[in-house]
CSV table of N, CA and C in Angstrom, one decimal:
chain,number,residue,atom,x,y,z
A,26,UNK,N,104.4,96.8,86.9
A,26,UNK,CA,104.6,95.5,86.3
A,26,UNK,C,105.9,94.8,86.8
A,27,UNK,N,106.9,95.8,87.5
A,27,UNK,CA,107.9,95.0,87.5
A,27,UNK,C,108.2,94.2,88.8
A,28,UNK,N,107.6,95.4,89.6
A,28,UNK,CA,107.3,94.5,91.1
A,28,UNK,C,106.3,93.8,91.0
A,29,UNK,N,105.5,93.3,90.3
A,29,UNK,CA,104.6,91.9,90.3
A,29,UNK,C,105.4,90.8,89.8
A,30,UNK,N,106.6,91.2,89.1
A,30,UNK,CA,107.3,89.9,88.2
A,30,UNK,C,108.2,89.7,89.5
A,31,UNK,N,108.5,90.5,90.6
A,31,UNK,CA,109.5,90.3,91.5
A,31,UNK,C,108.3,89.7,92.8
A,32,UNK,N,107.8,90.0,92.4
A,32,UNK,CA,107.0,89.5,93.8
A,32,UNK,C,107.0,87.7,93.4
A,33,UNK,N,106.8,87.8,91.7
A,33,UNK,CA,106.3,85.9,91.5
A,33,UNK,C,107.4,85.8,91.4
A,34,UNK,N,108.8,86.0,91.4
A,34,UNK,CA,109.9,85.4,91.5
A,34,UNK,C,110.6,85.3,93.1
A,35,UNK,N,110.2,86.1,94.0
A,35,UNK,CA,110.0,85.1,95.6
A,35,UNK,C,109.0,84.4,95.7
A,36,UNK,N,108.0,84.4,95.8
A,36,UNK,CA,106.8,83.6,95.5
A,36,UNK,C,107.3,82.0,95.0
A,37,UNK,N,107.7,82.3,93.7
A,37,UNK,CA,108.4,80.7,93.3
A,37,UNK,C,109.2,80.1,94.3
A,38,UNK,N,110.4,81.3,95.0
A,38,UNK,CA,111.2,80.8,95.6
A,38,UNK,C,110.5,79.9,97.0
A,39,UNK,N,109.9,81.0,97.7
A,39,UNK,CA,108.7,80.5,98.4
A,39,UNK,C,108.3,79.3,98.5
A,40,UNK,N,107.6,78.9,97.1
A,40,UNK,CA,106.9,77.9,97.0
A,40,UNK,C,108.0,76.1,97.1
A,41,UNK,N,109.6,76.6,96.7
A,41,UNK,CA,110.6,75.6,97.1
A,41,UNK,C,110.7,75.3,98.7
A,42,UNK,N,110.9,76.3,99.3
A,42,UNK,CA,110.7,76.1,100.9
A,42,UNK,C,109.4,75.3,101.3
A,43,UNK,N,108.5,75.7,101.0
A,43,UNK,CA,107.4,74.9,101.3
A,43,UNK,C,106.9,73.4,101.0
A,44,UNK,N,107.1,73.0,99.7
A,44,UNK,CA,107.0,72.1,99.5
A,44,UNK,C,108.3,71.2,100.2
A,45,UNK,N,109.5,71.3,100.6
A,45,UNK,CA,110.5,71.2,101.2
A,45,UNK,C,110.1,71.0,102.8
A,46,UNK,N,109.7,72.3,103.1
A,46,UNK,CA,109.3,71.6,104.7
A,46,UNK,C,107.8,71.0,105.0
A,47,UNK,N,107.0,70.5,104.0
A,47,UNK,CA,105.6,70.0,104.1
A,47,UNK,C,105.8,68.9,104.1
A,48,UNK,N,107.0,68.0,103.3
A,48,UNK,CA,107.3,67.0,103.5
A,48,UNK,C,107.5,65.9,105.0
A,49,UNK,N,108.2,67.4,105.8
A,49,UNK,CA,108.6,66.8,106.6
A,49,UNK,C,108.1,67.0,108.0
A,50,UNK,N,106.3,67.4,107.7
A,50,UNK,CA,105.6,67.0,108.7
A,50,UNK,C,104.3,66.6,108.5
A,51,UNK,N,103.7,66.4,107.2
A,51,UNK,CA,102.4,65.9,105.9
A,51,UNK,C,102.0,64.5,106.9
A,52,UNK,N,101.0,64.8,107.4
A,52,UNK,CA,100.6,63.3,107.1
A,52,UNK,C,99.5,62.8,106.1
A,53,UNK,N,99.3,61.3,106.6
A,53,UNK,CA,98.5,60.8,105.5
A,53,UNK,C,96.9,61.3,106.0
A,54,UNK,N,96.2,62.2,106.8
A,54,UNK,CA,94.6,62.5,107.2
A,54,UNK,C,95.3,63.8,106.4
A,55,UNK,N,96.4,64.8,106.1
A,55,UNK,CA,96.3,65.9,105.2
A,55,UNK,C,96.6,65.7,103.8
A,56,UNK,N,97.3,64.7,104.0
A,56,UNK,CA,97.4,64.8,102.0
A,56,UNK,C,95.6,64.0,101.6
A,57,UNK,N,95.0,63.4,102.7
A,57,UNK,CA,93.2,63.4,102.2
A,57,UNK,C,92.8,64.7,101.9
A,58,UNK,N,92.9,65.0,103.2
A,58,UNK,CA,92.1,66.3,103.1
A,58,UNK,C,92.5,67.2,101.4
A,59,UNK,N,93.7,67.3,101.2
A,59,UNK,CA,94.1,68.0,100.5
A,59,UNK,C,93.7,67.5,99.1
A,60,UNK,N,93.7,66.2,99.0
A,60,UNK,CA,93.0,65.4,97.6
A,60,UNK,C,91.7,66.1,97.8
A,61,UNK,N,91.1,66.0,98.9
A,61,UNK,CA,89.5,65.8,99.1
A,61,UNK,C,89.1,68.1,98.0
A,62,UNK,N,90.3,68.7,98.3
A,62,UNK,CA,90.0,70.4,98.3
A,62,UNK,C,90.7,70.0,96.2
A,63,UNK,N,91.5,69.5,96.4
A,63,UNK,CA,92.1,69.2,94.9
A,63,UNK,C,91.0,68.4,93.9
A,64,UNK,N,90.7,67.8,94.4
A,64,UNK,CA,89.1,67.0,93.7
A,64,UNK,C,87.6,68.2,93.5
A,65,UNK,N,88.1,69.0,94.5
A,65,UNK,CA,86.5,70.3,94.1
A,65,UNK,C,87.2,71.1,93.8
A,66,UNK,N,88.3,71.7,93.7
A,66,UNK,CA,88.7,72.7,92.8
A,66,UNK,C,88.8,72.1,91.2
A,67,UNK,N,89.1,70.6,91.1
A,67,UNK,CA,89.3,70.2,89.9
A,67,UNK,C,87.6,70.1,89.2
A,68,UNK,N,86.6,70.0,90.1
A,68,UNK,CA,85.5,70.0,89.8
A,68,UNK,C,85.0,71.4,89.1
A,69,UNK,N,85.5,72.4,90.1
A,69,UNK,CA,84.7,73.7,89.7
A,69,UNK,C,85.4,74.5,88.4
A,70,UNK,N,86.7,73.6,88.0
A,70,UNK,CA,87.5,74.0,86.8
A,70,UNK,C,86.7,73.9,85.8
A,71,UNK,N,86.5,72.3,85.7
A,71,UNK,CA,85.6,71.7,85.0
A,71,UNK,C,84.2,72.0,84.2
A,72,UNK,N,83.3,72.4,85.6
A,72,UNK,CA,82.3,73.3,85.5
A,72,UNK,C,82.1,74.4,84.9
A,73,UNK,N,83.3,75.7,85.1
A,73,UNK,CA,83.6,76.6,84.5
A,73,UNK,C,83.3,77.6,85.5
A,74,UNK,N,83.3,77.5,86.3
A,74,UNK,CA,82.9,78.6,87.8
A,74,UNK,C,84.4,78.8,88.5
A,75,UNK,N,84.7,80.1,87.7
A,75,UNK,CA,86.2,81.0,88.2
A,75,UNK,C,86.0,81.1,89.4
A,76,UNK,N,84.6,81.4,90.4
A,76,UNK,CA,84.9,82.1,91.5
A,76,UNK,C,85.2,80.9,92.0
A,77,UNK,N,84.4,79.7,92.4
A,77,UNK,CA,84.8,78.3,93.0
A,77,UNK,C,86.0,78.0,93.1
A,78,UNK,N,86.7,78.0,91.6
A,78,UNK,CA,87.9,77.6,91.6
A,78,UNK,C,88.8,78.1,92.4
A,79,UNK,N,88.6,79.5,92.0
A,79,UNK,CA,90.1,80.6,92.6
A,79,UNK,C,89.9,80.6,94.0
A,80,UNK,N,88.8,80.1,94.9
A,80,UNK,CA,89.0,80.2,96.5
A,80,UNK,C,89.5,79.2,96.6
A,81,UNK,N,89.0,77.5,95.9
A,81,UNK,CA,89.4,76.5,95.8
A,81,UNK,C,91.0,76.6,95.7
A,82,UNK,N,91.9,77.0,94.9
A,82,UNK,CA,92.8,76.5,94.5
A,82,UNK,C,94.0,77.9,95.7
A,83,UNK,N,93.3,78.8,96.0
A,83,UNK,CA,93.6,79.7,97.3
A,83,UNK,C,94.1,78.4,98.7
A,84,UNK,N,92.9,78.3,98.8
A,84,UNK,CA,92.5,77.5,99.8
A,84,UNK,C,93.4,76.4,100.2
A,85,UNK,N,93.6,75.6,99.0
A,85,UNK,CA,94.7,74.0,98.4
A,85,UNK,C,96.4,74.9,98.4
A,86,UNK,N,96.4,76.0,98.0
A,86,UNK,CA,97.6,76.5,98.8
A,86,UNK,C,98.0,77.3,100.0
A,87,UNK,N,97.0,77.8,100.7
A,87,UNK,CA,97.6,78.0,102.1
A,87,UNK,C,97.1,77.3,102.8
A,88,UNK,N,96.8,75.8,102.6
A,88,UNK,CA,96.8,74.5,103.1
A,88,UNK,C,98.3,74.0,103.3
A,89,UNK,N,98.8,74.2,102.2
A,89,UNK,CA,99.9,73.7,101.9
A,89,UNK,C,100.9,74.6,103.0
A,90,UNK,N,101.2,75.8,102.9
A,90,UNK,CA,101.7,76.1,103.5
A,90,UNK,C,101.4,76.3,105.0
A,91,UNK,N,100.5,76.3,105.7
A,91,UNK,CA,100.1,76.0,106.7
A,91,UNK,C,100.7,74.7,107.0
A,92,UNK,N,100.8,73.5,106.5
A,92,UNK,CA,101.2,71.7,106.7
A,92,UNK,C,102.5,72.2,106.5
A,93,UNK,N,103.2,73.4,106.2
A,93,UNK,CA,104.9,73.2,106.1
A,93,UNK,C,105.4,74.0,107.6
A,94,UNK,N,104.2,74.2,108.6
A,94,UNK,CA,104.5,74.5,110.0
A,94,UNK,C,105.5,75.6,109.9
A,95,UNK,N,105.8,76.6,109.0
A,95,UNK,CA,106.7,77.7,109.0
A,95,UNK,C,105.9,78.9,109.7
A,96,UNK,N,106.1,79.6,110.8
A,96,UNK,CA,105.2,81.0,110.5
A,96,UNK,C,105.8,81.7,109.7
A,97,UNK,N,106.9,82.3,109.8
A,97,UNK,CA,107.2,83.6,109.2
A,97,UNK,C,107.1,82.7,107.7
A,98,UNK,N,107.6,81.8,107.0
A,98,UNK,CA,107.2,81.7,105.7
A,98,UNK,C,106.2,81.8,105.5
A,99,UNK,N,104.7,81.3,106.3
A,99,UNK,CA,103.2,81.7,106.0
A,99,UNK,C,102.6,82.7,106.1
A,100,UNK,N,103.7,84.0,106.8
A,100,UNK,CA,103.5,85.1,106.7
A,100,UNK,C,104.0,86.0,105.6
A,101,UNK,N,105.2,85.8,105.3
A,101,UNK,CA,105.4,86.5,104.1
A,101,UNK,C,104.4,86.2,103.1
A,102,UNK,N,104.1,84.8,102.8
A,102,UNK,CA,103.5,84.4,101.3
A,102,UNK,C,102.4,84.8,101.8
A,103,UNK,N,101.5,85.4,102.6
A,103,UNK,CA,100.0,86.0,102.9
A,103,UNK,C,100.3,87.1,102.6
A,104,UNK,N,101.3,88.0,103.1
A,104,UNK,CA,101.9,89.5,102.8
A,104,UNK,C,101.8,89.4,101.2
A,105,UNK,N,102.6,89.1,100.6
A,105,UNK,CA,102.9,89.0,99.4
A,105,UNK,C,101.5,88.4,98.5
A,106,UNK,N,101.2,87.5,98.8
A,106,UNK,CA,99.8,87.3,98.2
A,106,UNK,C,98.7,88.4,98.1
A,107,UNK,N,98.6,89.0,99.2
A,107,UNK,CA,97.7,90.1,98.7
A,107,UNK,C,98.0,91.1,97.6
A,108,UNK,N,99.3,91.2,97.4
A,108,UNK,CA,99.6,92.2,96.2
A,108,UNK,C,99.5,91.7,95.0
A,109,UNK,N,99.2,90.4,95.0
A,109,UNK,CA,98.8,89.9,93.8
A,109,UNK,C,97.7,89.2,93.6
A,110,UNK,N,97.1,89.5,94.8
A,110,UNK,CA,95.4,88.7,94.6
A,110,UNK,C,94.6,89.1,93.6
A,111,UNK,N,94.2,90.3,93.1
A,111,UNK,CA,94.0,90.7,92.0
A,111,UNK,C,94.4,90.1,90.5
A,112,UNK,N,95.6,90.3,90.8
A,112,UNK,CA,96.2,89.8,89.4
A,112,UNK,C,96.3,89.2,89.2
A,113,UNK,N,96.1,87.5,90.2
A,113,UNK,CA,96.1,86.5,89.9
A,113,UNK,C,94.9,85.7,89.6
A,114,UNK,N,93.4,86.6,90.5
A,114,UNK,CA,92.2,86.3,90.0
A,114,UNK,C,92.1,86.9,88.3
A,115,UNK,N,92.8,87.7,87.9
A,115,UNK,CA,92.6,88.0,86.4
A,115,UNK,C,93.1,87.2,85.9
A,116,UNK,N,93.9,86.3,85.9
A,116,UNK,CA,94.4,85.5,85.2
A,116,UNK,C,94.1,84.3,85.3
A,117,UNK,N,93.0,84.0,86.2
A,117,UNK,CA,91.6,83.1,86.0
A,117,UNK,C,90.9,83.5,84.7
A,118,UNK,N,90.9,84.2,84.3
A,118,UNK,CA,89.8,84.9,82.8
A,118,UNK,C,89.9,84.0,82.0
A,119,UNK,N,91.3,83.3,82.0
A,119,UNK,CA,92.0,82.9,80.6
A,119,UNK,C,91.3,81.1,80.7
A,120,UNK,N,90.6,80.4,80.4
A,120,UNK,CA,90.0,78.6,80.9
A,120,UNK,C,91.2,77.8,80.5
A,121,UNK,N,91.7,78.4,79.6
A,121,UNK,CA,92.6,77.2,79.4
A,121,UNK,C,94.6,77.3,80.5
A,122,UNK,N,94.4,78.4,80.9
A,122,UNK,CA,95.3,78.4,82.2
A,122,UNK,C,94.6,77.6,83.0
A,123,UNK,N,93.5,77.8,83.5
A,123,UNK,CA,92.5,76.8,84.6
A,123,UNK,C,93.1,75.6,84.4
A,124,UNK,N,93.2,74.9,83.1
A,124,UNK,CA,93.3,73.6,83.1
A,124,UNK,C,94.7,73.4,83.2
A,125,UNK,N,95.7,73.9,82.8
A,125,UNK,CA,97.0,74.0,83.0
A,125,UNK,C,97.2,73.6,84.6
A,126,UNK,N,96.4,74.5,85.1
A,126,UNK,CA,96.6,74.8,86.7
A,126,UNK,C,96.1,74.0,86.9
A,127,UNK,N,95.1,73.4,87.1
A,127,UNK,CA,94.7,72.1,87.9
A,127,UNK,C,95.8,70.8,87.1
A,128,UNK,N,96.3,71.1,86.1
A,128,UNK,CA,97.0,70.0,85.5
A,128,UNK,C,98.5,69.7,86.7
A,129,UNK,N,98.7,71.2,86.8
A,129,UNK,CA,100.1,71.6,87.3
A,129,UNK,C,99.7,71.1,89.2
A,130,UNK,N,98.3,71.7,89.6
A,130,UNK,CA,98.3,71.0,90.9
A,130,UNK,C,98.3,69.1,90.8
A,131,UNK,N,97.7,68.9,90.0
A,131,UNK,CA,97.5,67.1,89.6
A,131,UNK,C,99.0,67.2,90.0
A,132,UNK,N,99.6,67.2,89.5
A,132,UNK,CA,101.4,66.6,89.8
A,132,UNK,C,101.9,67.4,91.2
A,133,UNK,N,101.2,68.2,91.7
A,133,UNK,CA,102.0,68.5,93.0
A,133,UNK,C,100.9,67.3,93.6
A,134,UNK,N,99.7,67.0,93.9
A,134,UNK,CA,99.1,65.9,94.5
A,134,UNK,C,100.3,64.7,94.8
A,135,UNK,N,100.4,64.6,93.2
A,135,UNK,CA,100.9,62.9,93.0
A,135,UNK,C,102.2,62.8,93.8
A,136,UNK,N,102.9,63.9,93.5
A,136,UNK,CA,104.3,63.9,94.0
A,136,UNK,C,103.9,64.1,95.8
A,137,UNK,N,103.2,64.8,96.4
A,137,UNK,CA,103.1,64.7,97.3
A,137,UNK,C,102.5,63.5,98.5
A,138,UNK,N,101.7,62.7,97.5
A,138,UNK,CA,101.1,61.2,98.1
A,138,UNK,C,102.3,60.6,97.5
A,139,UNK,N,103.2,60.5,96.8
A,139,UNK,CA,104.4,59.8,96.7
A,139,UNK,C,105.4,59.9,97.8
A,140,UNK,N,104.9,61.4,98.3
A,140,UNK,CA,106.2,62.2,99.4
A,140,UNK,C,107.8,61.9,98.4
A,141,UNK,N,107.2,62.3,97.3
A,141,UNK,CA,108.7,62.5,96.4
A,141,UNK,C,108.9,64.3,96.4
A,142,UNK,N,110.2,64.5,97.4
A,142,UNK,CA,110.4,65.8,97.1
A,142,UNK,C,111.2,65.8,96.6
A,143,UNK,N,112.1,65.6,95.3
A,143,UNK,CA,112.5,66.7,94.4
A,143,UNK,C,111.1,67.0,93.4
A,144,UNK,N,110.0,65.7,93.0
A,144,UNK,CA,109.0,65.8,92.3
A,144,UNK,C,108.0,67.2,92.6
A,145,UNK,N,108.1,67.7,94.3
A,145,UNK,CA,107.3,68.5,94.6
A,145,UNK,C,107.8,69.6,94.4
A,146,UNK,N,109.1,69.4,94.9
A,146,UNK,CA,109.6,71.0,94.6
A,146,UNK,C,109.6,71.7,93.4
A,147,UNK,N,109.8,70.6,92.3
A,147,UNK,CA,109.8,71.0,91.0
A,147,UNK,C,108.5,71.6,90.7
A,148,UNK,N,107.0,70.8,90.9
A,148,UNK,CA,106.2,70.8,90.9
A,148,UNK,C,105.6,72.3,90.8
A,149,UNK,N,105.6,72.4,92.2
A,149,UNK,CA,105.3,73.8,93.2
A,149,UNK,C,106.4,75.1,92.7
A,150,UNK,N,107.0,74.8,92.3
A,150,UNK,CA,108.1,75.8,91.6
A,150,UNK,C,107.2,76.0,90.3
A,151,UNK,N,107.3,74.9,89.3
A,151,UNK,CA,107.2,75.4,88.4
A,151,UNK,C,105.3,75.9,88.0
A,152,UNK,N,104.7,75.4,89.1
A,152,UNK,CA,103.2,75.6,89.1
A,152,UNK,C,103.1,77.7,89.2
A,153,UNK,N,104.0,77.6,90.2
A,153,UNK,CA,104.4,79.3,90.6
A,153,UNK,C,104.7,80.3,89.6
A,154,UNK,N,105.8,79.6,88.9
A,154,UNK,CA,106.6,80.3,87.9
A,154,UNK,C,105.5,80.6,86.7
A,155,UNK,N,104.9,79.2,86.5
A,155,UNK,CA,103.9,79.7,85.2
A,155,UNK,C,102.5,80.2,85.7
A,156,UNK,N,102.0,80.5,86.8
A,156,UNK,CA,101.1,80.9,87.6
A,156,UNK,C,101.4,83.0,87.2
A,157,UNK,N,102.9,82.9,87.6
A,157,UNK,CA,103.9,84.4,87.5
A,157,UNK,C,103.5,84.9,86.0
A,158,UNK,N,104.2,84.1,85.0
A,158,UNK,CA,103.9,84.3,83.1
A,158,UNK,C,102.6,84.6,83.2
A,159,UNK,N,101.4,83.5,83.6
A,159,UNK,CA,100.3,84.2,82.9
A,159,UNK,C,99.5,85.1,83.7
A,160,UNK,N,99.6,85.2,84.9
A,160,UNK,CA,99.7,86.7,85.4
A,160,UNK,C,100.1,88.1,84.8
A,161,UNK,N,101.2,87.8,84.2
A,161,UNK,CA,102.0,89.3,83.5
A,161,UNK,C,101.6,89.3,82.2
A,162,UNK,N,101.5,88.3,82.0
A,162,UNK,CA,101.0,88.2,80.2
A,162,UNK,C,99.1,88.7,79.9
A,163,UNK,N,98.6,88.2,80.9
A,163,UNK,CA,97.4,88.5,81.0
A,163,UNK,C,97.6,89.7,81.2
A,164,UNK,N,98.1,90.9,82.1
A,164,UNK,CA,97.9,92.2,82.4
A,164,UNK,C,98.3,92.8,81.3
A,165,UNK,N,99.6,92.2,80.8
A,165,UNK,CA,100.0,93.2,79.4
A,165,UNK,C,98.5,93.2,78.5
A,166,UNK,N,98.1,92.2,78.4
A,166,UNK,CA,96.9,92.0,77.1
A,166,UNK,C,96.3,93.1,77.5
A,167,UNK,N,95.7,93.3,78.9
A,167,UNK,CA,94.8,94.0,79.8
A,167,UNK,C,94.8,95.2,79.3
A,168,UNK,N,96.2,95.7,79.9
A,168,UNK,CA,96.6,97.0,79.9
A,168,UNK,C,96.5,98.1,78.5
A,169,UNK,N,97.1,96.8,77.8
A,169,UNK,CA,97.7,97.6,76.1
A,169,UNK,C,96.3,97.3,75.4
């Protein structure tokens, strides 16, 4: 449990670098595209179809990182994401995290068709951070 809370606390960190260098090569045919993946993951929330969502909302972030042109950062966060792929599709279980999350990506969108980066970083930070919580909090329920 402890290395999963360490893994979402680079992860967060992570997620400040990225939104940081996405800024500063985004254009306007990716932040469509990325509305266009943000609008059907926000669909399959809706619907109630965990598996949609979680490739969807996968998908809507190594988009994002991919558009921040880093390799080694798009490498660690793929390293690092598999150790938590698991435990982060578990904490899909929970519908009303779903909506949180799609609430939480809604303001990285906005901030990012604004190209306001403190808005994104904050964003993307704190999308991560509470992505981290109910990950750990869900396993505890799990576990115990």
């Amino acid at each position: 449990m402890n290395e999963l809370k360490e893994i979402f606390q680079v992860m967060t960190n992570l997620q400040e670098l990225i939104a940081e260098q996405v800024l500063e090569r985004v254009t306007d045919d990716d932040i469509e595209n990325l509305s266009k993946l943000h609008t059907q993951m926000t669909a399959a929330a809706e619907s109630g179809n965990r598996d949609e969502y979680f490739v969807l909302n996968q998908r809507v972030h190594r988009e994002l990182t991919r558009l921040a042109g880093n390799h080694v950062l798009a490498k660690l966060e793929e390293q690092l994401g598999i150790k938590i792929a698991r435990a982060r599709y578990m904490a899909n279980m929970n519908p009303d995290r779903w909506l949180e999350s799609v609430d939480e990506h809604g303001q990285i969108m906005d901030a990012l068709q604004r190209r306001d980066r403190s808005r994104l970083v904050f964003a993307m930070r704190e999308h991560m951070k509470n992505t981290g919580k109910a990950v750990v909090t869900g396993l505890i329920h799990v576990t115990s």
